[in-house]
Amino acid sequence: MIEDIELTLLLEGIYQKYGHDFRDYARASIKRRIKRHMMIHKLETISLLQDRVLHHAEAMDQLLLDISVYVTEMFRDAEFYRVLRQEVIPVLHTFPLFNIWHAGCSTGEEVYSLAILLLEAGLLDRARIYATDINEKALKIAREGIYPLSHIKSAIHNYHAAGGCEDFSEYYVARYGNVIFKPSLKDKITFCNHNLATDGPFQEFEIILCRNVMIYFNTELKTKVLGLMHQSLRPLGLLAVGQKESVHLQGHFQAFNAQHRIYRKSN
Ligand SMILES: C[S@@+](CC[C@H](N)C(=O)[O-])C[C@H]1O[C@@H](n2cnc3c(N)ncnc32)[C@H](O)[C@@H]1O
């Protein structure tokens, strides 16, 4: 049983000692993940966890990995990628060069998915893609672009469901049970650490994708992050959020494709 006050003190301590700010994450979900971490590490009280985390940086790294939910997949919500292909790519054609931000990119599958769409549209050369996350382990996998061969079956299924017509195996080489995405896909992508809770804007973007990230935030943090997105978008720039996201965009954004949660900066 974790008391709210214990959780508050732990999160405040982590913030003060390491600068990782989980104070405004949705309470129920962070509590669940911390409980699970305590069970795995056989820590009976939150005081034991606090002691361990505040005195051992590697224990903090382990907790960080357990707090951030980094499940993802290629062409996740295939219909969303079909809409990107049919409605968003034509907008990108109007720019000589454009910047894209994947905020909360996890292990990079959605980043490679979009890079493939851009390549097929003949637009990858015009793109500069920034993909950010707080989870270093996930970012390392994303930079390498190496994924288990067993994941590729569903990737191929989703790719075709999203309107892909090419031979998907053109985009990777298979080695020892893994697939490695080709360097030509990676050239335009920079993977780096950026914390949506504490870091500021760093570039102006034509499109920002922040999918399945804000679901873990409380209302205050969602509002703050939406402000950051708004500041980081060029006028009329597009913001895509996840299907299950409950975010209030009134005032500063208009629906571009409401069903697939794509919005346009309006002022
Ligand atoms: C469920 S994954 C979503 C991955 C991908 N966007 C997708 O939709 O498949 C959520 C990601 O958000 C990242 N994340 C959580 N808090 C964050 C923060 N404050 N700043 C940046 N990324 C964060 C997590 O590390 C995790 O990789």
PDB file of C-alpha atoms and ligand atoms in Angstrom:
ATOM      1  CA  MET A   1       0.000   0.000   0.000  1.00  0.00           C
ATOM      2  CA  ILE A   2       1.514   3.326  -1.073  1.00  0.00           C
ATOM      3  CA  GLU A   3       0.190   6.484   0.590  1.00  0.00           C
ATOM      4  CA  ASP A   4      -0.188   9.528  -1.675  1.00  0.00           C
ATOM      5  CA  ILE A   5       2.143  11.532   0.531  1.00  0.00           C
ATOM      6  CA  GLU A   6       4.856   8.867   0.236  1.00  0.00           C
ATOM      7  CA  LEU A   7       4.590   8.952  -3.531  1.00  0.00           C
ATOM      8  CA  THR A   8       4.719  12.768  -3.532  1.00  0.00           C
ATOM      9  CA  LEU A   9       7.873  12.737  -1.382  1.00  0.00           C
ATOM     10  CA  LEU A  10       9.545  10.085  -3.550  1.00  0.00           C
ATOM     11  CA  LEU A  11       8.801  11.956  -6.791  1.00  0.00           C
ATOM     12  CA  GLU A  12       9.945  15.268  -5.263  1.00  0.00           C
ATOM     13  CA  GLY A  13      13.190  13.625  -4.074  1.00  0.00           C
ATOM     14  CA  ILE A  14      13.833  12.136  -7.517  1.00  0.00           C
ATOM     15  CA  TYR A  15      13.221  15.528  -9.117  1.00  0.00           C
ATOM     16  CA  GLN A  16      15.528  17.365  -6.718  1.00  0.00           C
ATOM     17  CA  LYS A  17      18.310  14.802  -6.908  1.00  0.00           C
ATOM     18  CA  TYR A  18      18.214  13.828 -10.595  1.00  0.00           C
ATOM     19  CA  GLY A  19      16.011  16.394 -12.359  1.00  0.00           C
ATOM     20  CA  HIS A  20      13.640  13.658 -13.639  1.00  0.00           C
ATOM     21  CA  ASP A  21      10.207  15.183 -13.224  1.00  0.00           C
ATOM     22  CA  PHE A  22       7.389  12.673 -12.720  1.00  0.00           C
ATOM     23  CA  ARG A  23       5.509  14.916 -10.274  1.00  0.00           C
ATOM     24  CA  ASP A  24       2.730  15.614 -12.774  1.00  0.00           C
ATOM     25  CA  TYR A  25       2.273  12.141 -14.192  1.00  0.00           C
ATOM     26  CA  ALA A  26      -1.184  10.602 -13.768  1.00  0.00           C
ATOM     27  CA  ARG A  27      -1.130   9.232 -10.214  1.00  0.00           C
ATOM     28  CA  ALA A  28      -2.899   5.899 -10.694  1.00  0.00           C
ATOM     29  CA  SER A  29      -0.629   4.780 -13.497  1.00  0.00           C
ATOM     30  CA  ILE A  30       2.650   5.866 -11.871  1.00  0.00           C
ATOM     31  CA  LYS A  31       1.590   4.247  -8.596  1.00  0.00           C
ATOM     32  CA  ARG A  32       0.952   0.976 -10.442  1.00  0.00           C
ATOM     33  CA  ARG A  33       4.351   1.045 -12.076  1.00  0.00           C
ATOM     34  CA  ILE A  34       6.176   1.888  -8.860  1.00  0.00           C
ATOM     35  CA  LYS A  35       4.366  -0.934  -7.042  1.00  0.00           C
ATOM     36  CA  ARG A  36       5.440  -3.334  -9.780  1.00  0.00           C
ATOM     37  CA  HIS A  37       9.039  -2.099  -9.522  1.00  0.00           C
ATOM     38  CA  MET A  38       8.950  -2.622  -5.737  1.00  0.00           C
ATOM     39  CA  MET A  39       7.677  -6.161  -6.188  1.00  0.00           C
ATOM     40  CA  ILE A  40      10.372  -7.053  -8.724  1.00  0.00           C
ATOM     41  CA  HIS A  41      13.102  -5.663  -6.462  1.00  0.00           C
ATOM     42  CA  LYS A  42      11.528  -7.104  -3.284  1.00  0.00           C
ATOM     43  CA  LEU A  43      11.208  -3.703  -1.619  1.00  0.00           C
ATOM     44  CA  GLU A  44       8.486  -3.812   1.001  1.00  0.00           C
ATOM     45  CA  THR A  45       8.148  -0.113   1.707  1.00  0.00           C
ATOM     46  CA  ILE A  46       8.482   3.033  -0.320  1.00  0.00           C
ATOM     47  CA  SER A  47      11.087   4.256   2.214  1.00  0.00           C
ATOM     48  CA  LEU A  48      13.323   1.376   1.134  1.00  0.00           C
ATOM     49  CA  LEU A  49      12.814   2.342  -2.484  1.00  0.00           C
ATOM     50  CA  GLN A  50      13.547   5.993  -1.682  1.00  0.00           C
ATOM     51  CA  ASP A  51      16.753   5.055   0.131  1.00  0.00           C
ATOM     52  CA  ARG A  52      17.892   2.870  -2.758  1.00  0.00           C
ATOM     53  CA  VAL A  53      17.044   5.364  -5.478  1.00  0.00           C
ATOM     54  CA  LEU A  54      18.452   8.456  -3.779  1.00  0.00           C
ATOM     55  CA  HIS A  55      21.771   6.808  -2.926  1.00  0.00           C
ATOM     56  CA  HIS A  56      22.407   4.720  -6.033  1.00  0.00           C
ATOM     57  CA  ALA A  57      22.218   6.296  -9.478  1.00  0.00           C
ATOM     58  CA  GLU A  58      21.958   2.872 -11.154  1.00  0.00           C
ATOM     59  CA  ALA A  59      18.841   2.134  -9.064  1.00  0.00           C
ATOM     60  CA  MET A  60      17.383   5.377 -10.439  1.00  0.00           C
ATOM     61  CA  ASP A  61      18.151   4.184 -13.979  1.00  0.00           C
ATOM     62  CA  GLN A  62      16.269   0.935 -13.289  1.00  0.00           C
ATOM     63  CA  LEU A  63      13.295   2.798 -11.868  1.00  0.00           C
ATOM     64  CA  LEU A  64      13.284   5.164 -14.843  1.00  0.00           C
ATOM     65  CA  LEU A  65      13.008   2.209 -17.212  1.00  0.00           C
ATOM     66  CA  ASP A  66      10.139   0.738 -15.202  1.00  0.00           C
ATOM     67  CA  ILE A  67       8.236   4.027 -14.973  1.00  0.00           C
ATOM     68  CA  SER A  68       8.227   4.816 -18.663  1.00  0.00           C
ATOM     69  CA  VAL A  69       5.855   2.655 -20.676  1.00  0.00           C
ATOM     70  CA  TYR A  70       7.572   2.256 -23.996  1.00  0.00           C
ATOM     71  CA  VAL A  71       5.417  -0.165 -25.957  1.00  0.00           C
ATOM     72  CA  THR A  72       5.138   0.792 -29.603  1.00  0.00           C
ATOM     73  CA  GLU A  73       4.976  -0.841 -33.029  1.00  0.00           C
ATOM     74  CA  MET A  74       5.463  -0.014 -36.688  1.00  0.00           C
ATOM     75  CA  PHE A  75       2.498   1.671 -38.389  1.00  0.00           C
ATOM     76  CA  ARG A  76       0.630   1.583 -35.066  1.00  0.00           C
ATOM     77  CA  ASP A  77      -3.061   2.274 -35.819  1.00  0.00           C
ATOM     78  CA  ALA A  78      -2.649   1.569 -39.531  1.00  0.00           C
ATOM     79  CA  GLU A  79      -5.575   3.838 -40.488  1.00  0.00           C
ATOM     80  CA  PHE A  80      -3.706   6.784 -38.955  1.00  0.00           C
ATOM     81  CA  TYR A  81      -0.782   6.124 -41.317  1.00  0.00           C
ATOM     82  CA  ARG A  82      -3.171   5.855 -44.249  1.00  0.00           C
ATOM     83  CA  VAL A  83      -4.416   9.341 -43.364  1.00  0.00           C
ATOM     84  CA  LEU A  84      -0.817  10.584 -43.101  1.00  0.00           C
ATOM     85  CA  ARG A  85      -0.201   9.198 -46.574  1.00  0.00           C
ATOM     86  CA  GLN A  86      -3.390  10.568 -48.122  1.00  0.00           C
ATOM     87  CA  GLU A  87      -3.906  13.872 -46.320  1.00  0.00           C
ATOM     88  CA  VAL A  88      -0.704  14.992 -44.611  1.00  0.00           C
ATOM     89  CA  ILE A  89       1.920  14.059 -47.210  1.00  0.00           C
ATOM     90  CA  PRO A  90       0.230  16.351 -49.802  1.00  0.00           C
ATOM     91  CA  VAL A  91       0.633  19.245 -47.345  1.00  0.00           C
ATOM     92  CA  LEU A  92       4.347  18.438 -46.987  1.00  0.00           C
ATOM     93  CA  HIS A  93       4.746  18.529 -50.767  1.00  0.00           C
ATOM     94  CA  THR A  94       4.177  22.288 -50.589  1.00  0.00           C
ATOM     95  CA  PHE A  95       7.389  22.885 -48.577  1.00  0.00           C
ATOM     96  CA  PRO A  96      10.889  22.910 -50.073  1.00  0.00           C
ATOM     97  CA  LEU A  97      12.217  21.667 -46.699  1.00  0.00           C
ATOM     98  CA  PHE A  98      10.375  20.681 -43.525  1.00  0.00           C
ATOM     99  CA  ASN A  99      10.996  19.633 -39.917  1.00  0.00           C
ATOM    100  CA  ILE A 100       9.156  16.823 -38.110  1.00  0.00           C
ATOM    101  CA  TRP A 101       9.226  16.097 -34.377  1.00  0.00           C
ATOM    102  CA  HIS A 102       8.321  12.688 -32.912  1.00  0.00           C
ATOM    103  CA  ALA A 103       7.979  13.510 -29.199  1.00  0.00           C
ATOM    104  CA  GLY A 104       8.083  10.361 -27.037  1.00  0.00           C
ATOM    105  CA  CYS A 105       9.386   8.171 -29.864  1.00  0.00           C
ATOM    106  CA  SER A 106      10.267   5.184 -27.654  1.00  0.00           C
ATOM    107  CA  THR A 107      12.250   2.565 -29.618  1.00  0.00           C
ATOM    108  CA  GLY A 108      11.697   4.387 -32.917  1.00  0.00           C
ATOM    109  CA  GLU A 109       9.243   2.190 -34.814  1.00  0.00           C
ATOM    110  CA  GLU A 110       6.849   5.061 -35.571  1.00  0.00           C
ATOM    111  CA  VAL A 111       9.778   7.184 -36.738  1.00  0.00           C
ATOM    112  CA  TYR A 112      10.912   4.572 -39.279  1.00  0.00           C
ATOM    113  CA  SER A 113       7.269   4.119 -40.326  1.00  0.00           C
ATOM    114  CA  LEU A 114       6.949   7.788 -41.240  1.00  0.00           C
ATOM    115  CA  ALA A 115      10.395   7.812 -42.876  1.00  0.00           C
ATOM    116  CA  ILE A 116       9.150   4.998 -45.147  1.00  0.00           C
ATOM    117  CA  LEU A 117       6.053   7.012 -46.103  1.00  0.00           C
ATOM    118  CA  LEU A 118       8.234  10.025 -46.882  1.00  0.00           C
ATOM    119  CA  LEU A 119      10.644   7.924 -48.934  1.00  0.00           C
ATOM    120  CA  GLU A 120       7.779   6.470 -50.961  1.00  0.00           C
ATOM    121  CA  ALA A 121       6.410   9.978 -51.562  1.00  0.00           C
ATOM    122  CA  GLY A 122       9.853  11.176 -52.733  1.00  0.00           C
ATOM    123  CA  LEU A 123      10.007  13.574 -49.765  1.00  0.00           C
ATOM    124  CA  LEU A 124      12.583  12.060 -47.430  1.00  0.00           C
ATOM    125  CA  ASP A 125      15.375  14.236 -48.872  1.00  0.00           C
ATOM    126  CA  ARG A 126      13.455  17.367 -47.902  1.00  0.00           C
ATOM    127  CA  ALA A 127      12.851  16.227 -44.319  1.00  0.00           C
ATOM    128  CA  ARG A 128      14.735  16.788 -41.072  1.00  0.00           C
ATOM    129  CA  ILE A 129      13.278  14.464 -38.424  1.00  0.00           C
ATOM    130  CA  TYR A 130      13.900  14.879 -34.688  1.00  0.00           C
ATOM    131  CA  ALA A 131      12.818  11.977 -32.503  1.00  0.00           C
ATOM    132  CA  THR A 132      13.010  12.435 -28.746  1.00  0.00           C
ATOM    133  CA  ASP A 133      12.357  10.515 -25.558  1.00  0.00           C
ATOM    134  CA  ILE A 134      13.507  10.369 -21.924  1.00  0.00           C
ATOM    135  CA  ASN A 135      14.252   6.656 -22.021  1.00  0.00           C
ATOM    136  CA  GLU A 136      17.919   6.188 -23.010  1.00  0.00           C
ATOM    137  CA  LYS A 137      17.557   2.447 -23.439  1.00  0.00           C
ATOM    138  CA  ALA A 138      14.718   2.977 -25.914  1.00  0.00           C
ATOM    139  CA  LEU A 139      16.670   5.717 -27.728  1.00  0.00           C
ATOM    140  CA  LYS A 140      19.663   3.390 -28.140  1.00  0.00           C
ATOM    141  CA  ILE A 141      17.467   0.781 -29.860  1.00  0.00           C
ATOM    142  CA  ALA A 142      15.912   3.526 -31.995  1.00  0.00           C
ATOM    143  CA  ARG A 143      19.327   4.854 -33.119  1.00  0.00           C
ATOM    144  CA  GLU A 144      20.502   1.383 -34.057  1.00  0.00           C
ATOM    145  CA  GLY A 145      17.260   0.641 -35.923  1.00  0.00           C
ATOM    146  CA  ILE A 146      17.626  -3.064 -35.134  1.00  0.00           C
ATOM    147  CA  TYR A 147      14.470  -5.011 -34.268  1.00  0.00           C
ATOM    148  CA  PRO A 148      13.637  -8.696 -33.760  1.00  0.00           C
ATOM    149  CA  LEU A 149      12.668 -10.462 -36.971  1.00  0.00           C
ATOM    150  CA  SER A 150       9.622 -11.780 -35.087  1.00  0.00           C
ATOM    151  CA  HIS A 151       8.181  -8.223 -34.989  1.00  0.00           C
ATOM    152  CA  ILE A 152       8.356  -7.820 -38.737  1.00  0.00           C
ATOM    153  CA  LYS A 153       5.329  -9.947 -39.553  1.00  0.00           C
ATOM    154  CA  SER A 154       2.990  -7.499 -37.831  1.00  0.00           C
ATOM    155  CA  ALA A 155       4.963  -4.556 -39.265  1.00  0.00           C
ATOM    156  CA  ILE A 156       4.370  -5.885 -42.790  1.00  0.00           C
ATOM    157  CA  HIS A 157       0.684  -6.453 -42.029  1.00  0.00           C
ATOM    158  CA  ASN A 158       0.298  -2.904 -40.687  1.00  0.00           C
ATOM    159  CA  TYR A 159       2.305  -1.422 -43.580  1.00  0.00           C
ATOM    160  CA  HIS A 160      -0.108  -2.919 -46.124  1.00  0.00           C
ATOM    161  CA  ALA A 161      -3.139  -2.017 -43.997  1.00  0.00           C
ATOM    162  CA  ALA A 162      -1.828   1.557 -44.086  1.00  0.00           C
ATOM    163  CA  GLY A 163      -1.812   1.539 -47.895  1.00  0.00           C
ATOM    164  CA  GLY A 164       1.790   0.407 -48.482  1.00  0.00           C
ATOM    165  CA  CYS A 165       2.253  -1.314 -51.840  1.00  0.00           C
ATOM    166  CA  GLU A 166       5.993  -1.965 -51.982  1.00  0.00           C
ATOM    167  CA  ASP A 167       7.993  -5.011 -50.957  1.00  0.00           C
ATOM    168  CA  PHE A 168       8.651  -4.172 -47.288  1.00  0.00           C
ATOM    169  CA  SER A 169      11.861  -6.226 -47.233  1.00  0.00           C
ATOM    170  CA  GLU A 170      13.435  -3.512 -49.429  1.00  0.00           C
ATOM    171  CA  TYR A 171      13.737  -1.354 -46.306  1.00  0.00           C
ATOM    172  CA  TYR A 172      15.885  -3.640 -44.155  1.00  0.00           C
ATOM    173  CA  VAL A 173      18.472  -6.361 -44.146  1.00  0.00           C
ATOM    174  CA  ALA A 174      17.854  -9.471 -42.059  1.00  0.00           C
ATOM    175  CA  ARG A 175      20.726 -10.732 -39.867  1.00  0.00           C
ATOM    176  CA  TYR A 176      20.811 -13.374 -37.133  1.00  0.00           C
ATOM    177  CA  GLY A 177      17.152 -13.143 -36.168  1.00  0.00           C
ATOM    178  CA  ASN A 178      17.038  -9.345 -36.436  1.00  0.00           C
ATOM    179  CA  VAL A 179      16.216  -6.782 -39.063  1.00  0.00           C
ATOM    180  CA  ILE A 180      18.352  -3.689 -39.524  1.00  0.00           C
ATOM    181  CA  PHE A 181      16.762  -0.717 -41.233  1.00  0.00           C
ATOM    182  CA  LYS A 182      18.828   0.621 -44.110  1.00  0.00           C
ATOM    183  CA  PRO A 183      21.061   3.671 -43.479  1.00  0.00           C
ATOM    184  CA  SER A 184      19.217   5.606 -46.222  1.00  0.00           C
ATOM    185  CA  LEU A 185      16.152   5.642 -43.933  1.00  0.00           C
ATOM    186  CA  LYS A 186      18.152   6.813 -40.906  1.00  0.00           C
ATOM    187  CA  ASP A 187      20.144   9.628 -42.559  1.00  0.00           C
ATOM    188  CA  LYS A 188      17.513  12.291 -41.927  1.00  0.00           C
ATOM    189  CA  ILE A 189      16.685  11.257 -38.351  1.00  0.00           C
ATOM    190  CA  THR A 190      18.256  12.601 -35.160  1.00  0.00           C
ATOM    191  CA  PHE A 191      17.341  10.661 -32.010  1.00  0.00           C
ATOM    192  CA  CYS A 192      17.980  12.601 -28.812  1.00  0.00           C
ATOM    193  CA  ASN A 193      16.980  12.985 -25.185  1.00  0.00           C
ATOM    194  CA  HIS A 194      14.321  15.637 -24.544  1.00  0.00           C
ATOM    195  CA  ASN A 195      11.999  15.735 -21.563  1.00  0.00           C
ATOM    196  CA  LEU A 196       8.566  17.150 -22.335  1.00  0.00           C
ATOM    197  CA  ALA A 197       8.025  17.944 -18.650  1.00  0.00           C
ATOM    198  CA  THR A 198      11.176  20.023 -18.170  1.00  0.00           C
ATOM    199  CA  ASP A 199      12.803  20.932 -21.509  1.00  0.00           C
ATOM    200  CA  GLY A 200      11.777  23.781 -23.798  1.00  0.00           C
ATOM    201  CA  PRO A 201      11.287  24.283 -27.540  1.00  0.00           C
ATOM    202  CA  PHE A 202      14.340  23.620 -29.726  1.00  0.00           C
ATOM    203  CA  GLN A 203      13.177  24.058 -33.328  1.00  0.00           C
ATOM    204  CA  GLU A 204      10.198  25.113 -35.431  1.00  0.00           C
ATOM    205  CA  PHE A 205       8.260  22.228 -36.942  1.00  0.00           C
ATOM    206  CA  GLU A 206       5.787  21.646 -39.756  1.00  0.00           C
ATOM    207  CA  ILE A 207       4.494  18.526 -37.985  1.00  0.00           C
ATOM    208  CA  ILE A 208       4.684  17.193 -34.440  1.00  0.00           C
ATOM    209  CA  LEU A 209       3.618  13.655 -33.547  1.00  0.00           C
ATOM    210  CA  CYS A 210       3.130  13.048 -29.843  1.00  0.00           C
ATOM    211  CA  ARG A 211       1.142   9.835 -29.715  1.00  0.00           C
ATOM    212  CA  ASN A 212       0.401   7.745 -26.649  1.00  0.00           C
ATOM    213  CA  VAL A 213       2.604   9.898 -24.410  1.00  0.00           C
ATOM    214  CA  MET A 214       0.281  12.446 -22.790  1.00  0.00           C
ATOM    215  CA  ILE A 215      -2.039   9.651 -21.597  1.00  0.00           C
ATOM    216  CA  TYR A 216       0.464   9.238 -18.742  1.00  0.00           C
ATOM    217  CA  PHE A 217       0.317  12.916 -17.739  1.00  0.00           C
ATOM    218  CA  ASN A 218      -2.089  14.782 -15.446  1.00  0.00           C
ATOM    219  CA  THR A 219      -4.138  17.718 -16.751  1.00  0.00           C
ATOM    220  CA  GLU A 220      -1.573  20.364 -15.728  1.00  0.00           C
ATOM    221  CA  LEU A 221       1.265  18.597 -17.488  1.00  0.00           C
ATOM    222  CA  LYS A 222      -0.859  17.971 -20.596  1.00  0.00           C
ATOM    223  CA  THR A 223      -1.655  21.698 -20.758  1.00  0.00           C
ATOM    224  CA  LYS A 224       2.028  22.570 -20.360  1.00  0.00           C
ATOM    225  CA  VAL A 225       3.092  20.108 -23.076  1.00  0.00           C
ATOM    226  CA  LEU A 226       0.374  21.333 -25.460  1.00  0.00           C
ATOM    227  CA  GLY A 227       1.752  24.859 -24.898  1.00  0.00           C
ATOM    228  CA  LEU A 228       5.220  23.596 -25.815  1.00  0.00           C
ATOM    229  CA  MET A 229       3.843  21.935 -28.959  1.00  0.00           C
ATOM    230  CA  HIS A 230       1.975  25.095 -29.924  1.00  0.00           C
ATOM    231  CA  GLN A 231       5.125  27.175 -29.461  1.00  0.00           C
ATOM    232  CA  SER A 232       7.156  24.668 -31.483  1.00  0.00           C
ATOM    233  CA  LEU A 233       4.806  24.584 -34.492  1.00  0.00           C
ATOM    234  CA  ARG A 234       4.974  26.955 -37.428  1.00  0.00           C
ATOM    235  CA  PRO A 235       1.710  28.797 -38.228  1.00  0.00           C
ATOM    236  CA  LEU A 236      -0.814  26.232 -39.554  1.00  0.00           C
ATOM    237  CA  GLY A 237       1.545  23.400 -38.489  1.00  0.00           C
ATOM    238  CA  LEU A 238       0.032  19.985 -37.666  1.00  0.00           C
ATOM    239  CA  LEU A 239      -0.100  18.128 -34.364  1.00  0.00           C
ATOM    240  CA  ALA A 240      -0.982  14.419 -34.168  1.00  0.00           C
ATOM    241  CA  VAL A 241      -1.906  12.868 -30.822  1.00  0.00           C
ATOM    242  CA  GLY A 242      -2.868   9.271 -29.963  1.00  0.00           C
ATOM    243  CA  GLN A 243      -6.314   7.762 -30.541  1.00  0.00           C
ATOM    244  CA  LYS A 244      -7.053   7.418 -26.827  1.00  0.00           C
ATOM    245  CA  GLU A 245      -5.691  10.785 -25.816  1.00  0.00           C
ATOM    246  CA  SER A 246      -7.996  13.066 -23.828  1.00  0.00           C
ATOM    247  CA  VAL A 247      -6.552  16.488 -24.525  1.00  0.00           C
ATOM    248  CA  HIS A 248      -8.291  19.860 -24.780  1.00  0.00           C
ATOM    249  CA  LEU A 249      -7.068  21.734 -27.811  1.00  0.00           C
ATOM    250  CA  GLN A 250      -9.794  24.363 -28.053  1.00  0.00           C
ATOM    251  CA  GLY A 251      -8.716  27.855 -28.974  1.00  0.00           C
ATOM    252  CA  HIS A 252      -5.263  27.306 -30.394  1.00  0.00           C
ATOM    253  CA  PHE A 253      -5.884  24.338 -32.684  1.00  0.00           C
ATOM    254  CA  GLN A 254      -8.547  23.341 -35.235  1.00  0.00           C
ATOM    255  CA  ALA A 255      -9.380  19.840 -36.366  1.00  0.00           C
ATOM    256  CA  PHE A 256      -7.461  18.747 -39.469  1.00  0.00           C
ATOM    257  CA  ASN A 257      -8.741  15.170 -39.226  1.00  0.00           C
ATOM    258  CA  ALA A 258     -10.650  14.876 -35.944  1.00  0.00           C
ATOM    259  CA  GLN A 259     -11.261  11.133 -36.251  1.00  0.00           C
ATOM    260  CA  HIS A 260      -7.546  10.424 -36.419  1.00  0.00           C
ATOM    261  CA  ARG A 261      -6.650  13.105 -33.889  1.00  0.00           C
ATOM    262  CA  ILE A 262      -4.709  15.418 -36.189  1.00  0.00           C
ATOM    263  CA  TYR A 263      -4.987  19.138 -35.446  1.00  0.00           C
ATOM    264  CA  ARG A 264      -3.821  22.330 -37.118  1.00  0.00           C
ATOM    265  CA  LYS A 265      -2.351  25.274 -35.237  1.00  0.00           C
ATOM    266  CA  SER A 266      -4.857  28.071 -35.739  1.00  0.00           C
ATOM    267  CA  ASN A 267      -3.382  31.076 -33.915  1.00  0.00           C
TER     268      ASN A 267
HETATM  269  C1  LIG B   1       3.808   4.293 -25.059  1.00  0.00           C
HETATM  270  S1  LIG B   1       5.251   5.033 -25.685  1.00  0.00           S
HETATM  271  C2  LIG B   1       4.654   5.757 -27.183  1.00  0.00           C
HETATM  272  C3  LIG B   1       5.592   5.519 -28.319  1.00  0.00           C
HETATM  273  C4  LIG B   1       5.096   6.016 -29.671  1.00  0.00           C
HETATM  274  N1  LIG B   1       4.902   7.439 -29.664  1.00  0.00           N
HETATM  275  C5  LIG B   1       3.829   5.305 -30.100  1.00  0.00           C
HETATM  276  O1  LIG B   1       2.769   5.920 -30.134  1.00  0.00           O
HETATM  277  O2  LIG B   1       3.891   4.109 -30.413  1.00  0.00           O
HETATM  278  C6  LIG B   1       5.439   6.445 -24.588  1.00  0.00           C
HETATM  279  C7  LIG B   1       6.833   7.043 -24.639  1.00  0.00           C
HETATM  280  O3  LIG B   1       6.796   8.329 -24.025  1.00  0.00           O
HETATM  281  C8  LIG B   1       8.013   8.527 -23.353  1.00  0.00           C
HETATM  282  N2  LIG B   1       7.883   9.592 -22.339  1.00  0.00           N
HETATM  283  C9  LIG B   1       7.273   9.525 -21.129  1.00  0.00           C
HETATM  284  N3  LIG B   1       7.409  10.681 -20.474  1.00  0.00           N
HETATM  285  C10 LIG B   1       8.109  11.512 -21.296  1.00  0.00           C
HETATM  286  C11 LIG B   1       8.569  12.845 -21.185  1.00  0.00           C
HETATM  287  N4  LIG B   1       8.344  13.566 -20.077  1.00  0.00           N
HETATM  288  N5  LIG B   1       9.254  13.394 -22.203  1.00  0.00           N
HETATM  289  C12 LIG B   1       9.502  12.656 -23.335  1.00  0.00           C
HETATM  290  N6  LIG B   1       9.095  11.386 -23.513  1.00  0.00           N
HETATM  291  C13 LIG B   1       8.406  10.816 -22.503  1.00  0.00           C
HETATM  292  C14 LIG B   1       8.296   7.153 -22.735  1.00  0.00           C
HETATM  293  O4  LIG B   1       9.655   7.006 -22.389  1.00  0.00           O
HETATM  294  C15 LIG B   1       7.861   6.222 -23.861  1.00  0.00           C
HETATM  295  O5  LIG B   1       8.928   5.856 -24.694  1.00  0.00           O
END
